[in-house]
Amino acid sequence: MEPLPEPEWLRPSKARVAAPASLRVLVAAGVSGLVSAVVLGDGIGANLLFCAVAGAVGAGMAALGTGRKVKPWHVAFAVTALLLCLVPAVSGAGGAVALALIAAICVGSLTLHGGARWVGVAMGSIGLWTHFLPGVAWGIRALRERRFPAKARAGQVLKAVGVSLVLLLVFGSLFAGADSTVADLLEGLVPSMDVGDAPLRVVFFGAGVSLALGAAHAAAAPRRWDRTRTPVGKERGRLEWAMPLVVMNLLFGTFVVVQLVVLIGGYGSIMRRTGMTPAEYARQGFWQLLWIAVLTLVVVALAKYWAPRSNAGDRRLVKVLLGLLCTLTLVVVGTALVRMSLYMDAFGLTRLRVNVAAMEIWLGLVFLMVLFGAVLSSRRWLPRAVVLSAAVAVALFGLLRTDGLIAEQNVDRNRSAGAHLDVAYLRSLSVDAVPALDQLPEDLRTCALQPIAAELADRPAPPWYAMSRAEARAREILAARPVTWDRGVACQRVGLSEKRSEDY
């Protein structure tokens, strides 16, 4: 059965045939597989960065071997991808780690493929998946076709490595038996290998080699998604195009004027007229303002697609109306952030509140880039800048350990202002929160830390390369000040209720 013909719109982006894989690329893929097999079986931490670096080296050599030039955008995306791979070594929050890993794969794929247009950036971010099977076949073919004139030298190298391993094993065991400190040091540095884990190690080896070869194949023969044919929007007349935007600008302008009046008169006047507290006022419209910002991005994209562009006057009209809309939307984003700030001051931080506030900040940054990029200067850097800013935001979100910030802010509010402490919510946080929760009074500390302590006690401590810094710190704290198991007595004494404050 013959494969289906490629769609016409995809043919311009078709990749060239990759040159045979070099010996250096094959060695780098083998190293990536070995590193994956040895260190990934115990969990993820700094070991993920080791595997990523090994794969990146092979991909870099494959790209340079084809004559591809290293551009600043490639460097920026590559550094950001490696930064995202560092998140598991720092944070123990599962959600932040998973988001960072997804973002790392997408940014790494974009690094290999390149792309400047929206279609190139979007497809380049997911294009790596299409290179895994071709990459393995590419590597196998290179091995079959390659001649190895230095077989004798390879044999010498293997013998030297074997003798070295035997000597390390013999003398390492003797030194470990002679001094317990040396034994502990060697145990921590050398990965633990169990015969029962052999099938899993083989799987990790295959996955590591496949990922490395797929990345190298993408670097050697990337699909040029920027060449994909995309339809151009039908140009609309001035009246048909401009009237909806004029109406939107008037509506947004009215909202901005009202917000300025509120700012000048103070929230006190609003509170007296409506009878609402500042937190209630903030809660009333925050989600609507968030959706306004998101939907306005869609409106700007569609307006740009169908914009009149026949002459200089049309292009000037587009810049004025879209620029004004983006500027007014920035004020809307700022208003939403002020409202969320009031709400968090009143009720403290939660994951949802931090996530949404971070989204608002990023949306504001996107509108700034849209204003100075697509609207004013028509620069091609905009798609890449938007993706890079999102990736950097995800990396910072994980590296800053937001669960720790949430716990710290809530503990400080309780200590300084006597604010209500939602212990039930604090019990749901990750190991990132342990240093802050450790500062609570004894009963509150015991109640808040019991779930984390139980989780850590149920599984042995992984090696240093497979454990986040947050988990290592949590284990140190709980070892120094163990949590007592009192069948919920401490939680009863602090009045823990199953009903939580609204996670809003």
Coordinates of C-alpha atoms in Angstrom, one line a residue:
M1 CA 0.0 0.0 0.0
E2 CA 1.5 3.3 -1.1
P3 CA 1.7 6.2 1.4
L4 CA -0.8 9.0 1.0
P5 CA 0.4 11.9 -1.1
E6 CA 1.6 14.9 0.9
P7 CA -0.9 17.8 0.8
E8 CA 0.0 20.6 -1.6
W9 CA 0.2 23.3 1.1
L10 CA 2.9 21.2 3.0
R11 CA 5.2 20.5 0.0
P12 CA 7.2 23.8 0.1
S13 CA 8.2 23.0 3.7
K14 CA 9.5 19.6 2.9
A15 CA 12.9 18.9 4.5
R16 CA 16.0 18.0 2.5
V17 CA 17.5 14.6 2.7
A18 CA 19.7 14.4 5.8
A19 CA 23.4 13.7 5.2
P20 CA 24.7 10.5 6.8
A21 CA 25.1 10.8 10.6
S22 CA 28.7 11.5 11.6
L23 CA 30.5 9.3 14.1
R24 CA 30.4 12.2 16.6
V25 CA 26.6 12.3 16.4
L26 CA 26.3 8.6 16.9
V27 CA 28.6 8.7 19.9
A28 CA 26.7 11.6 21.4
A29 CA 23.4 9.6 21.0
G30 CA 25.0 6.6 22.7
V31 CA 26.2 8.8 25.6
S32 CA 22.7 10.2 25.9
G33 CA 21.3 6.7 26.0
L34 CA 23.8 5.6 28.7
V35 CA 23.2 8.6 30.8
S36 CA 19.4 8.1 30.6
A37 CA 19.8 4.4 31.5
V38 CA 22.0 5.0 34.5
V39 CA 20.4 8.1 36.1
L40 CA 16.7 8.3 35.1
G41 CA 15.5 5.2 36.7
D42 CA 15.5 6.8 40.2
G43 CA 13.4 9.8 39.4
I44 CA 14.1 13.2 37.8
G45 CA 16.1 16.1 39.1
A46 CA 19.5 17.3 37.9
N47 CA 19.8 14.1 35.9
L48 CA 17.2 15.5 33.4
L49 CA 19.6 18.4 32.6
F50 CA 22.5 15.9 32.1
C51 CA 20.4 14.0 29.5
A52 CA 19.3 17.2 27.8
V53 CA 22.9 18.5 27.5
A54 CA 24.0 15.2 26.0
G55 CA 21.2 15.3 23.4
A56 CA 21.9 19.0 22.7
V57 CA 25.5 18.3 22.0
G58 CA 24.7 15.7 19.4
A59 CA 22.1 18.0 17.8
G60 CA 24.5 20.9 17.7
M61 CA 27.2 18.8 16.0
A62 CA 24.6 17.6 13.4
A63 CA 23.6 21.2 12.7
L64 CA 27.1 22.5 12.4
G65 CA 28.0 19.5 10.1
T66 CA 25.4 20.6 7.6
G67 CA 26.7 24.2 7.6
R68 CA 23.8 25.8 9.5
K69 CA 24.6 29.1 11.1
V70 CA 24.0 29.7 14.8
K71 CA 21.8 32.7 15.2
P72 CA 20.9 34.7 18.3
W73 CA 17.4 33.3 18.4
H74 CA 18.8 29.7 18.3
V75 CA 21.0 30.5 21.3
A76 CA 18.1 32.2 23.2
F77 CA 15.8 29.2 22.6
A78 CA 18.4 26.6 23.5
V79 CA 19.4 28.4 26.7
T80 CA 15.7 28.7 27.7
A81 CA 15.1 25.0 27.0
L82 CA 18.0 24.0 29.2
L83 CA 16.8 26.4 31.9
L84 CA 13.4 24.7 31.8
C85 CA 15.2 21.3 32.3
L86 CA 16.6 22.8 35.5
V87 CA 13.2 23.2 37.1
P88 CA 13.0 19.5 38.4
A89 CA 16.3 20.0 40.1
V90 CA 15.0 23.0 42.0
S91 CA 11.2 22.6 42.6
G92 CA 9.3 19.6 43.9
A93 CA 5.9 20.9 42.7
G94 CA 4.5 18.3 40.2
G95 CA 2.5 20.8 38.2
A96 CA 5.3 23.2 37.7
V97 CA 7.7 20.4 36.7
A98 CA 5.3 18.9 34.2
L99 CA 4.6 22.3 32.6
A100 CA 8.4 23.0 32.4
L101 CA 9.0 19.6 30.7
I102 CA 6.3 20.3 28.1
A103 CA 7.7 23.8 27.4
A104 CA 11.3 22.4 27.2
I105 CA 10.3 20.0 24.5
C106 CA 8.4 22.6 22.5
V107 CA 11.2 25.2 22.8
G108 CA 13.9 22.6 22.0
S109 CA 11.9 21.6 18.9
L110 CA 11.7 25.3 17.8
T111 CA 15.4 25.7 18.4
L112 CA 16.1 22.8 15.9
H113 CA 13.6 23.8 13.3
G114 CA 13.8 27.6 13.4
G115 CA 10.9 29.8 12.3
A116 CA 10.0 33.4 12.1
R117 CA 6.4 33.5 10.9
W118 CA 3.5 32.4 13.1
V119 CA 3.0 29.2 11.2
G120 CA 6.7 28.4 11.4
V121 CA 6.9 29.1 15.1
A122 CA 3.7 27.1 15.8
M123 CA 4.6 24.0 13.7
G124 CA 8.3 24.2 14.6
S125 CA 7.4 23.9 18.3
I126 CA 5.8 20.5 17.8
G127 CA 7.7 19.3 14.8
L128 CA 10.3 17.3 16.8
W129 CA 7.8 14.4 17.2
T130 CA 8.0 13.7 13.4
H131 CA 11.8 13.1 13.6
F132 CA 12.0 10.3 16.2
L133 CA 11.4 7.3 13.9
P134 CA 13.3 8.8 10.9
G135 CA 16.1 9.7 13.3
V136 CA 16.5 6.1 14.5
A137 CA 16.4 4.8 11.0
W138 CA 19.0 7.5 10.1
G139 CA 21.3 6.3 12.8
I140 CA 21.0 2.6 12.0
R141 CA 21.7 3.4 8.3
A142 CA 24.8 5.4 9.3
L143 CA 26.1 2.5 11.4
R144 CA 25.6 0.0 8.6
E145 CA 27.3 2.2 6.0
R146 CA 30.2 3.3 8.2
R147 CA 33.6 1.7 7.9
F148 CA 35.6 1.4 11.1
P149 CA 39.3 1.3 10.1
A150 CA 40.3 1.8 13.7
K151 CA 38.9 -1.5 15.0
A152 CA 42.2 -2.3 16.7
R153 CA 42.2 1.0 18.5
A154 CA 38.6 0.6 19.5
G155 CA 39.6 -2.7 21.1
Q156 CA 42.4 -1.1 23.0
V157 CA 39.9 1.6 24.3
L158 CA 37.5 -1.1 25.4
K159 CA 40.2 -3.0 27.2
A160 CA 41.4 0.2 29.0
V161 CA 37.9 1.0 30.1
G162 CA 37.3 -2.6 31.3
V163 CA 40.5 -2.6 33.3
S164 CA 39.7 0.8 34.8
L165 CA 36.3 -0.3 35.9
V166 CA 37.7 -3.4 37.6
L167 CA 40.4 -1.3 39.4
L168 CA 37.7 1.2 40.5
L169 CA 35.5 -1.6 41.8
V170 CA 38.2 -3.4 43.7
F171 CA 40.0 -0.4 45.3
G172 CA 36.7 1.5 45.7
S173 CA 35.3 -1.4 47.7
L174 CA 38.4 -1.6 49.9
F175 CA 38.4 2.2 50.6
A176 CA 34.7 2.1 51.4
G177 CA 35.3 -0.7 53.9
A178 CA 38.2 1.2 55.5
D179 CA 36.3 4.4 56.1
S180 CA 32.5 4.9 56.5
T181 CA 32.7 8.5 55.4
V182 CA 34.3 7.4 52.1
A183 CA 31.6 4.7 51.8
D184 CA 28.8 7.2 52.2
L185 CA 30.5 9.5 49.7
L186 CA 30.9 6.8 47.1
E187 CA 27.3 5.6 47.7
G188 CA 26.0 9.1 47.0
L189 CA 28.1 9.7 43.9
V190 CA 27.7 6.3 42.2
P191 CA 24.3 5.5 40.8
S192 CA 22.6 2.5 42.3
M193 CA 22.1 -0.4 39.9
D194 CA 19.8 -3.3 40.5
V195 CA 19.6 -6.4 38.3
G196 CA 15.8 -6.2 38.7
D197 CA 15.8 -2.8 37.1
A198 CA 17.5 -4.0 33.9
P199 CA 14.4 -4.0 31.7
L200 CA 13.6 -0.4 32.8
R201 CA 17.2 0.7 32.2
V202 CA 17.0 -0.8 28.7
V203 CA 13.8 1.2 28.0
F204 CA 15.5 4.4 29.2
F205 CA 18.5 3.7 27.1
G206 CA 16.4 3.2 24.0
A207 CA 14.4 6.4 24.8
G208 CA 17.6 8.4 25.3
V209 CA 19.1 7.2 22.0
S210 CA 15.8 7.8 20.1
L211 CA 15.4 11.3 21.5
A212 CA 19.0 12.2 20.8
L213 CA 18.9 10.8 17.2
G214 CA 15.6 12.5 16.6
A215 CA 17.0 15.9 17.8
A216 CA 20.1 15.4 15.6
H217 CA 18.0 14.4 12.6
A218 CA 15.8 17.5 13.1
A219 CA 18.9 19.7 13.3
A220 CA 20.4 18.1 10.1
A221 CA 17.3 18.2 8.0
P222 CA 14.7 20.5 9.6
R223 CA 11.3 21.0 8.0
R224 CA 11.1 24.6 6.8
W225 CA 7.6 25.4 8.2
D226 CA 8.1 29.1 7.3
R227 CA 7.7 28.1 3.6
T228 CA 4.2 26.6 4.2
R229 CA 1.7 28.3 2.0
T230 CA -0.9 30.1 4.1
P231 CA -3.9 32.0 2.7
V232 CA -3.9 35.8 2.9
G233 CA -7.0 37.3 4.4
K234 CA -9.4 39.0 2.1
E235 CA -8.9 42.7 2.3
R236 CA -12.0 44.5 3.7
G237 CA -13.2 48.0 3.0
R238 CA -12.5 50.8 5.4
L239 CA -16.0 51.2 6.7
E240 CA -16.6 47.5 7.1
W241 CA -13.3 47.0 8.9
A242 CA -13.0 50.2 11.0
M243 CA -16.4 50.6 12.5
P244 CA -16.3 47.5 14.8
L245 CA -12.8 48.7 16.0
V246 CA -14.0 52.2 16.6
V247 CA -16.9 50.9 18.7
M248 CA -14.5 48.7 20.7
N249 CA -12.1 51.6 21.3
L250 CA -15.0 53.8 22.5
L251 CA -16.1 51.1 24.9
F252 CA -12.6 50.4 26.2
G253 CA -12.0 54.2 26.5
T254 CA -15.1 54.6 28.6
F255 CA -13.9 51.8 30.9
V256 CA -10.5 53.4 31.2
V257 CA -12.1 56.8 32.1
V258 CA -14.2 55.2 34.8
Q259 CA -11.1 53.5 36.3
L260 CA -9.3 56.8 36.3
V261 CA -12.2 58.4 38.2
V262 CA -12.1 55.5 40.7
L263 CA -8.3 56.0 41.1
I264 CA -8.7 59.7 41.7
G265 CA -11.7 59.4 44.0
G266 CA -10.2 56.4 45.8
Y267 CA -11.9 53.1 46.4
G268 CA -13.6 54.7 49.4
S269 CA -16.2 56.4 47.2
I270 CA -17.0 53.1 45.4
M271 CA -17.3 51.3 48.7
R272 CA -19.7 53.9 50.1
R273 CA -21.8 53.8 46.9
T274 CA -21.9 50.0 46.5
G275 CA -21.4 48.8 50.0
M276 CA -18.7 46.4 48.9
T277 CA -15.3 45.8 50.5
P278 CA -12.2 46.3 48.3
A279 CA -11.8 42.6 48.0
E280 CA -15.4 42.1 46.9
Y281 CA -15.0 44.9 44.4
A282 CA -11.8 43.3 43.0
R283 CA -13.5 39.9 42.9
Q284 CA -16.5 41.2 41.1
G285 CA -14.8 41.9 37.8
F286 CA -11.4 40.3 37.7
W287 CA -12.4 37.2 35.6
Q288 CA -14.3 39.4 33.2
L289 CA -11.2 41.6 32.7
L290 CA -9.1 38.5 32.1
W291 CA -11.4 37.3 29.4
I292 CA -11.5 40.7 27.9
A293 CA -7.7 40.7 27.5
V294 CA -7.7 37.2 26.0
L295 CA -10.5 37.9 23.5
T296 CA -9.0 41.2 22.5
L297 CA -5.9 39.3 21.3
V298 CA -8.1 37.2 19.1
V299 CA -9.8 40.4 17.8
V300 CA -6.4 42.0 17.0
A301 CA -5.3 38.9 15.2
L302 CA -8.4 38.7 13.0
A303 CA -8.4 42.5 12.4
K304 CA -4.8 42.3 11.2
Y305 CA -5.7 39.4 9.0
W306 CA -8.6 41.2 7.2
A307 CA -7.1 44.7 7.5
P308 CA -7.3 47.1 4.4
R309 CA -3.8 47.5 3.0
S310 CA -4.1 48.9 -0.5
N311 CA -2.5 52.3 0.2
A312 CA -0.6 54.2 2.8
G313 CA -3.8 55.7 4.2
D314 CA -5.2 52.3 4.9
R315 CA -2.1 51.1 6.5
R316 CA -2.0 54.2 8.7
L317 CA -5.6 53.7 9.7
V318 CA -4.8 50.1 10.8
K319 CA -1.9 51.2 12.9
V320 CA -3.9 53.9 14.6
L321 CA -7.0 51.8 15.5
L322 CA -5.1 48.7 16.5
G323 CA -2.5 50.7 18.4
L324 CA -5.2 52.5 20.3
L325 CA -7.0 49.2 21.1
C326 CA -3.8 47.6 22.4
T327 CA -2.9 50.7 24.5
L328 CA -6.4 50.7 26.1
T329 CA -6.2 46.9 26.7
L330 CA -2.9 47.5 28.6
V331 CA -4.9 49.7 31.0
V332 CA -7.5 46.9 31.3
V333 CA -4.7 44.4 32.1
G334 CA -3.3 46.8 34.7
T335 CA -6.8 47.2 36.3
A336 CA -7.2 43.4 36.5
L337 CA -3.8 43.2 38.2
V338 CA -4.7 45.9 40.7
R339 CA -8.0 44.1 41.5
M340 CA -6.2 40.8 42.0
S341 CA -3.6 42.5 44.2
L342 CA -6.5 43.8 46.5
Y343 CA -8.0 40.3 46.6
M344 CA -4.7 38.6 47.5
D345 CA -4.0 41.2 50.2
A346 CA -7.4 40.4 51.7
F347 CA -7.4 36.6 51.4
G348 CA -3.8 35.6 50.8
L349 CA -2.1 33.7 47.9
T350 CA -3.3 30.4 46.3
R351 CA -2.0 28.6 43.3
L352 CA -4.9 29.7 41.2
R353 CA -4.5 33.4 42.1
V354 CA -0.8 33.3 41.5
N355 CA -1.3 31.5 38.1
V356 CA -3.9 33.9 36.9
A357 CA -1.9 37.0 38.1
A358 CA 1.1 35.6 36.2
M359 CA -1.1 35.1 33.1
E360 CA -2.2 38.7 33.3
I361 CA 1.4 39.9 33.5
W362 CA 2.3 37.9 30.5
L363 CA -0.7 39.1 28.6
G364 CA 0.3 42.7 29.3
L365 CA 3.8 41.9 28.0
V366 CA 2.3 40.3 24.8
F367 CA 0.1 43.4 24.2
L368 CA 3.3 45.5 24.5
M369 CA 5.0 43.3 21.9
V370 CA 2.0 43.4 19.6
L371 CA 1.8 47.2 19.9
F372 CA 5.4 47.7 19.0
G373 CA 5.7 44.8 16.7
A374 CA 2.8 43.8 14.5
V375 CA 1.0 47.2 14.8
L376 CA 3.7 49.8 14.6
S377 CA 6.7 48.3 13.0
S378 CA 5.6 45.0 11.3
R379 CA 8.8 43.3 12.5
R380 CA 9.2 39.5 12.1
W381 CA 10.5 39.1 15.6
L382 CA 7.1 39.1 17.2
P383 CA 6.1 35.4 16.9
R384 CA 9.5 34.2 18.3
A385 CA 9.4 36.8 21.1
V386 CA 5.9 35.8 22.2
V387 CA 7.0 32.1 22.4
L388 CA 10.3 32.9 24.1
S389 CA 8.5 35.1 26.7
A390 CA 6.1 32.3 27.5
A391 CA 8.9 29.8 27.9
V392 CA 10.9 32.1 30.2
A393 CA 7.8 32.8 32.2
V394 CA 7.2 29.0 32.7
A395 CA 10.9 28.6 33.7
L396 CA 10.7 31.4 36.2
F397 CA 7.4 30.0 37.6
G398 CA 9.2 26.8 38.4
L399 CA 12.5 28.1 39.6
L400 CA 10.8 30.6 41.9
R401 CA 9.0 27.7 43.6
T402 CA 5.6 29.4 43.9
D403 CA 4.3 26.9 46.5
G404 CA 7.0 28.3 48.8
L405 CA 6.0 31.9 48.1
I406 CA 2.3 31.0 48.7
A407 CA 3.1 29.4 52.1
E408 CA 5.5 32.2 53.1
Q409 CA 3.0 35.0 52.3
N410 CA 0.2 33.3 54.2
V411 CA 2.4 32.6 57.2
D412 CA 3.6 36.2 57.3
R413 CA 0.0 37.5 57.1
N414 CA -1.0 35.3 60.0
R415 CA 2.0 36.2 62.1
S416 CA 2.0 40.0 61.5
A417 CA -1.7 40.8 61.0
G418 CA -3.4 37.8 62.6
A419 CA -5.1 36.9 59.3
H420 CA -7.0 33.7 59.0
L421 CA -4.7 30.8 58.0
D422 CA -6.3 28.2 55.8
V423 CA -4.5 25.1 57.1
A424 CA -6.5 22.8 54.9
Y425 CA -5.2 24.5 51.8
L426 CA -1.6 24.7 53.1
R427 CA -1.7 20.9 53.6
S428 CA -2.2 20.5 49.8
L429 CA 1.1 22.3 48.9
S430 CA 4.2 20.6 47.7
V431 CA 7.6 20.1 49.4
D432 CA 8.5 23.7 48.2
A433 CA 6.4 25.0 51.1
V434 CA 8.1 23.1 53.9
P435 CA 10.6 25.9 55.0
A436 CA 7.8 28.4 55.4
L437 CA 5.4 26.0 57.1
D438 CA 8.2 25.0 59.5
Q439 CA 8.0 28.5 61.0
L440 CA 4.4 28.0 62.2
P441 CA 3.5 27.4 65.9
E442 CA 3.7 23.8 66.9
D443 CA 0.1 22.6 66.4
L444 CA -0.3 24.5 63.1
R445 CA 3.1 23.2 62.0
T446 CA 2.3 19.6 62.8
C447 CA -1.1 19.8 61.1
A448 CA 0.3 21.5 58.0
L449 CA 3.3 19.3 57.5
Q450 CA 1.8 15.9 58.2
P451 CA 0.8 15.1 54.6
I452 CA 4.2 16.0 53.2
A453 CA 6.0 14.2 56.0
A454 CA 3.9 11.1 55.3
E455 CA 4.6 11.2 51.6
L456 CA 8.4 11.5 52.1
A457 CA 8.4 8.8 54.7
D458 CA 6.6 6.4 52.4
R459 CA 9.5 6.4 49.8
P460 CA 13.2 6.3 50.3
A461 CA 15.3 9.3 49.5
P462 CA 16.4 9.2 45.9
P463 CA 20.1 9.9 44.9
W464 CA 21.2 13.5 44.8
Y465 CA 20.9 13.6 41.0
A466 CA 17.2 12.4 41.0
M467 CA 16.0 14.7 43.8
S468 CA 15.0 18.4 43.7
R469 CA 16.6 20.9 46.0
A470 CA 13.2 21.6 47.5
E471 CA 12.8 17.9 48.5
A472 CA 16.3 17.7 49.9
R473 CA 15.7 20.8 52.0
A474 CA 12.3 19.4 53.2
R475 CA 14.0 16.1 54.3
E476 CA 16.7 18.1 56.2
I477 CA 14.0 20.1 58.1
L478 CA 11.8 17.1 58.9
A479 CA 14.9 15.1 60.0
A480 CA 15.9 17.9 62.4
R481 CA 12.4 18.5 63.7
P482 CA 10.3 15.4 63.0
V483 CA 6.5 15.7 62.7
T484 CA 4.6 13.8 65.4
W485 CA 1.8 11.4 64.3
D486 CA -1.1 12.2 66.6
R487 CA -4.1 10.9 64.6
G488 CA -5.3 14.4 63.8
V489 CA -5.2 15.8 67.3
A490 CA -3.1 18.8 66.3
C491 CA -5.5 19.6 63.4
Q492 CA -8.5 19.4 65.8
R493 CA -6.8 21.7 68.3
V494 CA -6.3 24.4 65.5
G495 CA -9.9 24.0 64.5
L496 CA -9.3 22.6 61.0
S497 CA -12.5 22.4 59.0
E498 CA -13.1 20.4 55.8
K499 CA -14.7 23.6 54.4
R500 CA -12.0 25.7 52.7
S501 CA -12.1 29.3 51.8
E502 CA -13.0 29.8 48.2
D503 CA -10.0 29.1 46.0
Y504 CA -10.6 32.1 43.8

